[in-house]
Amino acid sequence: MILERVQRTAAAAGALGLLLLATPTSAQTAGTSAKEPTAMPRATAEDASIRPFRFTAPQAALDDLRRRVKATQWPERETVSDATQGVQLATMQKLAAYWATDYDWRKIEARMNALPQFMTTIDGLDIHFIHVRSKHANALPVIVTHGWPGSVTEQLKIIGPLTDPTAHGGKAEDAFDVVIPSMPGYGFSGKPTTTGWDPAHIARAWVVLMKRLGYTRYVAQGGDWGAVVTEQMGLLAPPELLAIHVNMPGIFPADIDGAAFSGAPAPSGLSADEKLAYERLQFVYQKGIGYGYQMGLRPQTLYGIADSPVGLAAYFLDHDARSYALIARVFDGQSEGLSRDDILDNITLTWLTNTAISGARLYWEYWGKGYFNSKGVSIPVAVSVFPDELYPAPRSWTERAFPKLIYYNKLPKGGHFAAWEQPTFLTQDLWAAFRPLRQKREVGSK
C-alpha cells in the first residue's frame, strides 16, 4: 500500500511489516531537514499474512499542512444568511484557524497506534484494519464498515463499549470482538489501480478477512457506504455471517425510490412515516448530494480537494444539511457528540494519505446501482433509525425490505454518522440487536 498524500508530503509510505512509516519527498520537503525513516520490505500481492501496522506522519508533512491552511485564498462570503449556498465562510475560517494553530494530529495518531492495527493483502490490495479482541469469553465478532467522507476514526468511540461492555454499563455476555477495516482507497488501505472495487467486491473481501482471522460465526455493521457494503455481505450470505445491523438501511421499494429521484409528488396512500421518509429522500436527491453526482460521474476532476486542505474540509463538511448543521455549530463553541478534533482527525487522515480522490471513486464504481432501495437481503437484519439520518426508515418498508427483521429501534437523537455522533446509543442497540443470536457455546473463532 502506498500512501500517496504522504508521497506528496513524503517520499515513500513505509513498510508493511512491523512498522509503516512515511518518508518525505523532495517536492514537499524542499528547504526542510526532516529525517527520512527507513522503509521496510513490502508484502507481495500473494501474501495472505496478517502484518502489524503503525503509522507516524512525518513532521514535515504536518508543517506543510499548516502552511497550506494559513495560505488559503478565501472567496467572499455567501450572499445569503443561511447554508443554502453551501458551507459558510465563517464556519470554514473558524475551522481553519483552529486547524492551523491548535489542532494536534499526534493525539489521534497515538490513540490509533495504541490499538492493534494490521495489514493484509486481499485480491492484490493491501487492506488495513483495527482488530480488538474482547477479554470476555464467547465474544461475538463484528466487522464494522465506515462510510464517506470517513475513515476508521469514526468508529473509535464504540470499540471500548463493544469489547468491554462491563466497563460501560453493559453485561459481559454482550461483548464483541471488533474488526474495523479501512475501505479500499480510504485511509491506510491500498488504492485500487484498476476498476472493480465496488461494494460487492468489498463485501467479498470482508468475508475473506473474517475467515483469515479465524472467525467461523460473526455479524456485520455499517452506516453510509458501510451500510451498502454490509447489505452486500447480507446478499452474499456466507454461512459464517449470522446477521447484519445497519443504521442507513436500504428500504425504499423500487417505484418509491424512482419517484423520489424524479421529483414527483409523494404517491397517494402513504402513511405519515412513509410520506416523511419519501419527502426527506426526495430532498436528498434534489438538493442534498451534489457531491455524490460529482464523484459518481467525474471523480478524477476533483484535483482541488487533493491540493487544498481547506477545500477538502469544506467538501467533507457538506455531506447533508443535518450533519452540516451539527458540525458547523461545533466551531461556534457548541457540542453534540462531536468535537473539533473529531472532525479534523478524519479530514487530516484523508489529507495525509491523499485519499480524497481514491475514496471518491467508490461513487463512480457504484453509480446508478441504488443506495437507498431495497436490495433483497434475506438473512437476519437489525436496524437502528436515528431521527436526523438522511431519512427515517419507516417500519413498514423496513419489514418489507428485510423479511427476517430481528430488531428495529427508533433512537431519540442522532444523525447520519451514528458511531461518531452517538456511540452510546449505537452500542446499546448492537448489544440488544444481537443478544438473541448469542449462544452459550463459543460464537466466534474455533
C-alpha atoms as one frame of an Amber mdcrd trajectory, in Angstrom:
protein
   0.000   0.000   0.000   1.331   3.388  -0.964   0.083   6.452   0.862   0.110
   8.978  -1.901  -0.604  12.032   0.206   2.458  11.023   2.073   4.083  10.506
  -1.307   3.467  14.196  -1.786   4.401  15.016   1.717   6.722  12.059   1.967
   8.899  10.033  -0.379   7.700   6.577   0.368   4.892   5.322   2.505   6.840
   2.976   4.547   6.804  -0.529   5.221   4.254  -3.146   5.651   5.894  -5.207
   8.306   6.394  -4.421  11.922   6.170  -0.695  11.237   4.865   1.578   8.490
   6.460   4.972   8.409   6.095   7.667   5.775   9.047   9.498   4.304   9.067
  12.993   2.747   9.547  13.673  -0.934  11.796  16.360  -2.278   8.701  18.091
  -3.660   7.195  18.562  -0.227  10.316  18.816   1.915  12.341  21.241  -0.122
  14.042  23.541   2.304  13.485  21.212   5.265  15.843  18.888   7.037  13.313
  16.232   8.045  14.995  12.910   8.559  13.523  10.148   6.427  12.669   6.855
   8.184  13.993   3.705   6.594  11.421   1.856   4.516  10.905  -1.840   5.266
  10.165  -4.549   2.697   6.654  -4.544   1.274   4.483  -7.622   1.166   3.692
  -9.206  -2.173   0.153  -9.327  -3.548   0.015 -13.079  -2.920   0.940 -12.752
   0.736  -2.067 -13.671   2.895  -0.246 -12.973   6.135  -1.501 -10.522   8.722
   1.143  -7.918   9.498   1.197  -5.482  12.431   0.791  -1.858  11.375   1.596
   1.571  12.737   1.641   4.996  11.143   3.704   8.025  12.055   3.261  11.117
   9.925   6.473  12.993   9.085   6.652  16.316  10.882   7.421  17.912   7.537
   4.012  16.787   6.278   2.250  18.308   9.281   4.196  21.548   8.943   3.299
  21.722   5.269  -0.370  21.134   6.075  -0.421  24.100   8.447   1.378  26.256
   5.912  -1.226  25.414   3.282  -4.127  26.109   5.635  -2.687  29.506   6.531
  -2.128  30.297   2.856  -5.745  29.618   1.855  -7.133  32.003  -0.744 -10.565
  32.811   0.629 -13.570  33.718  -1.512 -16.091  36.349  -0.479 -18.845  35.291
   1.912 -22.086  33.795   0.658 -24.845  36.177  -0.353 -27.457  34.566   1.894
 -27.740  34.320   5.665 -28.048  30.533   5.782 -26.291  27.477   4.342 -28.372
  27.183   1.178 -25.371  28.172  -0.960 -23.090  25.672   0.761 -20.574  25.608
   3.583 -20.441  29.087   5.051 -17.314  31.227   5.042 -17.436  31.947   8.777
 -17.544  28.235   9.596 -14.586  27.470   7.358 -12.496  30.331   8.696 -13.075
  29.152  12.270 -12.167  25.606  11.285  -9.015  26.797   9.510  -7.934  28.981
  12.417  -8.116  26.031  14.806  -6.537  23.620  12.314  -3.570  25.896  11.645
  -2.799  26.724  15.274  -4.186  24.443  17.982  -5.077  21.123  16.369  -2.686
  18.282  17.268  -2.624  15.295  14.900  -0.280  13.425  17.227  -3.149  12.822
  19.681  -5.246  10.765  17.284  -2.126   9.158  15.866  -1.153   7.940  19.350
  -4.702   6.799  20.003  -4.762   4.687  16.861  -1.263   3.331  17.389  -2.316
   2.194  20.874  -4.835  -0.125  19.211  -3.968  -3.419  17.486  -3.760  -2.463
  13.806  -2.884  -4.769  10.970  -2.443  -5.042   7.225  -3.263  -7.951   4.973
  -3.469  -8.373   1.203  -6.736  -9.398  -0.435  -7.137  -9.644  -4.213  -3.808
  -7.879  -4.671  -4.740  -4.893  -2.493  -3.453  -4.071   0.972  -6.290  -3.818
   3.491  -5.741  -2.002   6.776  -7.861  -2.910   9.783  -8.167  -2.476  13.524
  -8.779  -5.715  15.414  -9.569  -5.605  19.129 -10.448  -8.834  20.884 -12.610
  -8.771  23.985 -11.338 -10.064  27.305 -14.727 -11.672  27.859 -15.377 -15.282
  26.889 -17.589 -16.087  23.907 -17.415 -12.565  22.484 -19.344 -12.200  19.227
 -17.139 -10.997  16.349 -18.432  -7.976  14.429 -16.950  -6.321  11.356 -17.831
  -2.616  11.216 -17.545  -0.618   7.981 -17.208   3.171   7.794 -18.568   5.451
   5.082 -17.748   8.638   3.159 -16.325  11.115   3.939 -14.999   8.807   6.563
 -12.338   6.585   7.998 -11.798   4.248  10.913 -11.620   7.312  13.184 -15.444
   7.364  13.065 -15.688   4.028  14.878 -13.082   4.507  17.600 -15.658   5.516
  20.233 -17.561   2.234  20.006 -14.543  -0.068  20.404 -14.383   0.173  24.206
 -18.111  -0.346  24.884 -18.337  -3.234  22.421 -15.243  -5.104  23.584 -15.622
  -4.325  27.290 -19.327  -3.760  27.984 -18.973  -4.225  31.747 -16.941  -1.020
  31.876 -19.712   0.858  30.039 -22.891  -0.227  31.763 -23.380  -3.471  29.867
 -23.066  -7.164  30.561 -20.141  -9.463  29.840 -22.353 -11.653  27.656 -22.861
  -8.677  25.305 -19.154  -8.444  24.413 -17.844  -8.299  20.858 -14.536  -8.820
  19.136 -14.305  -5.780  16.868 -12.835  -5.635  13.356 -12.818  -2.222  11.652
 -11.252  -2.181   8.175 -10.379   0.843   6.064 -12.244   0.541   2.779 -10.118
   0.268  -0.376  -8.952   3.741  -1.369  -9.583   5.132   2.111  -7.156   5.878
   4.924  -4.342   3.384   5.220  -5.717   0.741   2.861  -4.329   0.436  -0.627
  -5.692   2.386  -3.575  -7.154   0.309  -6.384  -5.253   0.828  -9.629  -7.929
  -0.846 -11.743 -11.710  -0.710 -11.753 -13.909  -3.208  -9.971 -13.599  -2.419
  -6.276 -17.297  -1.736  -5.809 -19.337  -2.512  -2.656 -19.921  -6.117  -3.735
 -16.171  -6.642  -4.158 -15.516  -5.025  -0.786 -18.126  -7.304   0.783 -16.368
 -10.355  -0.657 -13.060  -9.063   0.691 -14.554  -8.656   4.164 -15.709 -12.286
   4.070 -12.143 -13.283   3.220 -10.813 -11.089   6.018 -13.049 -12.635   8.653
 -12.120 -16.133   7.511  -8.470 -15.149   7.606  -8.926 -14.051  11.210 -10.321
 -17.478  12.031 -13.911 -16.480  12.718 -16.489 -19.142  11.936 -19.502 -17.121
  13.111 -19.830 -13.335  13.105 -22.079 -10.350  12.415 -21.563  -7.148  10.407
 -22.495  -3.489  10.917 -22.361  -0.303   8.889 -23.762   3.122   8.063 -23.439
   5.245   4.909 -21.253   3.246   2.476 -20.766   0.860   5.370 -24.488   0.074
   5.205 -24.282  -0.593   1.462 -21.269  -2.882   1.920 -22.893  -4.620   4.880
 -26.063  -5.252   2.901 -23.932  -6.658   0.091 -22.481  -9.057   2.660 -26.059
  -9.955   3.512 -26.758 -10.682  -0.150 -23.695 -12.928  -0.299 -24.987 -14.678
   2.827 -21.826 -16.653   3.654 -22.655 -19.378   6.191 -20.467 -17.700   8.818
 -22.484 -14.457   8.735 -25.254 -14.735  11.333 -26.884 -11.346  10.790 -26.238
  -7.713   9.907 -27.051  -4.366  11.513 -27.346  -1.123   9.543 -28.135   2.445
  10.520 -28.828   3.663   6.978 -30.962   0.789   5.714 -31.833   0.327   2.059
 -35.591   0.059   2.430 -37.312   2.001  -0.358 -39.430  -0.012  -2.823 -38.134
   0.469  -6.358 -41.128   2.504  -7.531 -40.964   4.800  -4.492 -37.226   5.311
  -4.898 -37.677   6.100  -8.588 -40.471   8.562  -7.921 -38.422  10.393  -5.298
 -35.486  10.611  -7.688 -37.701  12.022 -10.434 -39.065  14.772  -8.190 -42.644
  13.554  -8.403 -45.096  14.361  -5.599 -45.454  11.739  -2.901 -47.650   8.874
  -4.098 -51.094   8.659  -2.572 -51.780   6.152   0.156 -48.530   6.577   2.064
 -48.616   6.537   5.850 -47.321   9.555   7.739 -43.970   7.823   8.369 -43.681
   6.757   4.740 -44.540  10.229   3.472 -41.890  11.788   5.728 -39.265   9.308
   4.506 -40.275   9.983   0.894 -40.003  13.752   1.279 -36.661  13.523   3.028
 -35.285  11.195   0.338 -36.572  13.493  -2.380 -34.756  16.411  -0.742 -31.563
  14.342  -0.631 -31.809  13.577  -4.339 -32.639  17.135  -5.355 -30.511  19.248
  -3.015 -28.572  17.044  -0.636 -25.989  15.011  -2.550 -24.362  17.238  -5.128
 -21.069  15.672  -4.106 -22.484  12.251  -4.963 -23.242  13.282  -8.550 -19.788
  14.817  -8.959 -17.955  11.790  -7.586 -20.280   9.350  -9.295 -19.671  10.890
 -12.707 -16.280  12.653 -12.647 -14.245  11.860  -9.523 -10.877  12.447 -11.131
 -11.745  16.092 -11.733 -11.577  16.837  -8.002  -7.919  17.881  -8.021  -8.785
  20.900  -5.910  -9.655  18.894  -2.813  -6.492  16.835  -3.224  -4.410  20.022
  -3.315  -6.133  22.292  -0.788  -6.708  21.261   2.833  -9.454  23.847   3.287
 -11.037  22.753   0.014 -11.023  19.176   1.268 -12.506  20.189   4.613 -15.318
  22.196   3.028 -16.146  19.318   0.687 -16.286  16.877   3.590 -18.465  19.122
   5.742 -21.073  19.445   3.005 -22.421  15.891   3.331 -26.039  16.633   4.182
 -27.925  19.530   5.747 -28.461  17.956   9.157 -24.892  16.717   9.515 -23.541
  20.082   8.379 -25.619  21.905  10.974 -24.324  19.613  13.712 -20.707  20.029
  12.601 -20.859  23.776  11.968 -22.104  24.534  15.456 -19.093  22.747  16.944
 -16.939  25.554  15.575 -19.250  28.050  17.278 -18.404  26.553  20.667 -21.353
  24.171  20.912 -21.123  20.399  21.023 -23.397  17.453  20.388 -21.457  14.253
  20.241 -18.632  15.667  18.106 -15.651  17.862  18.868 -13.472  19.995  16.630
 -10.780  17.349  16.931 -13.179  14.584  15.846 -13.906  16.458  12.654 -10.300
  17.374  11.904  -8.965  13.918  12.775 -10.933  12.460   9.883 -10.065  15.238
   7.431  -6.373  15.202   8.376  -6.153  11.434   7.937  -7.555  11.813   4.430
  -5.106  14.630   3.708  -2.046  12.766   4.965  -2.910   9.660   2.979  -4.013
  11.612  -0.130  -7.162   9.526  -0.382  -9.679  12.226  -1.335  -9.904  11.081
  -4.953  -9.256   7.371  -4.441 -12.130   7.393  -1.937 -14.322   9.368  -4.326
 -14.018   6.691  -6.995 -16.250   4.376  -4.959 -19.177   6.547  -6.087 -18.117
   6.051  -9.712 -17.880   2.285  -9.186 -21.417   2.115  -7.841 -23.065   4.858
  -9.878 -26.698   4.101 -10.788 -26.987   0.937  -8.720 -29.126   2.343  -5.906
 -28.063   3.451  -2.459 -31.340   3.587  -0.566 -33.501   0.974  -2.295 -34.416
  -2.463  -1.017 -31.849  -4.991  -2.279 -33.319  -8.342  -1.311 -31.326  -9.237
   1.806 -32.791 -12.453   3.200 -30.596 -13.153   6.238 -31.485 -11.723   9.694
 -31.225  -7.926   9.812 -31.267  -5.378  12.637 -31.978  -1.695  12.022 -31.431
   1.449  14.088 -33.280   4.594  12.986 -31.719   7.901  14.002 -34.037  10.911
  13.605 -31.540  13.094  11.740 -30.480  10.380   9.301 -30.934  11.264   5.624
 -34.371   9.692   6.001 -36.079   7.957   8.950 -36.819   4.431   7.746 -40.486
   3.535   8.346 -41.085   0.191   9.977 -43.465  -0.828   7.186 -40.872  -0.518
   4.419 -38.148  -1.904   6.677 -40.130  -5.081   7.323 -40.829  -5.438   3.601
 -37.156  -4.930   2.682 -35.877  -7.330   5.320 -38.187 -10.359   5.721 -36.023
 -11.580   8.616 -36.026  -8.328  10.555 -34.902  -9.236  14.080 -34.635  -5.748
  15.572 -35.971  -2.292  14.793 -35.481   0.714  17.041 -36.032   4.451  16.725
 -33.495   6.457  18.693 -34.301   9.788  20.383 -31.446  11.703  18.777 -28.540
  11.297  16.393 -27.880  11.577  12.716 -26.045  10.077   9.794 -22.695   9.351
  11.473 -24.099   7.325  14.360 -20.921   5.684  15.692 -19.194   9.064  15.663
 -22.043  11.230  16.962 -23.974   8.959  19.305 -21.743   5.987  20.176 -23.681
   5.130  23.328 -26.997   4.753  21.507 -25.421   2.720  18.725 -23.553   0.490
  21.163 -26.678  -0.200  23.209 -28.571  -1.061  20.043 -25.870  -3.502  18.979
 -25.959  -5.161  22.396 -29.734  -5.523  22.156 -29.977  -6.396  18.460 -27.625
  -9.354  18.527 -28.415 -10.658  22.008 -30.883 -13.281  20.701 -28.218 -14.707
  18.368 -25.772 -15.464  21.124 -25.496 -18.981  22.453 -23.797 -20.450  25.495
 -21.168 -22.074  23.354 -18.464 -20.076  21.634 -19.757 -17.994  18.729 -16.528
 -16.665  17.282 -13.262 -18.365  16.455 -12.549 -22.058  16.646
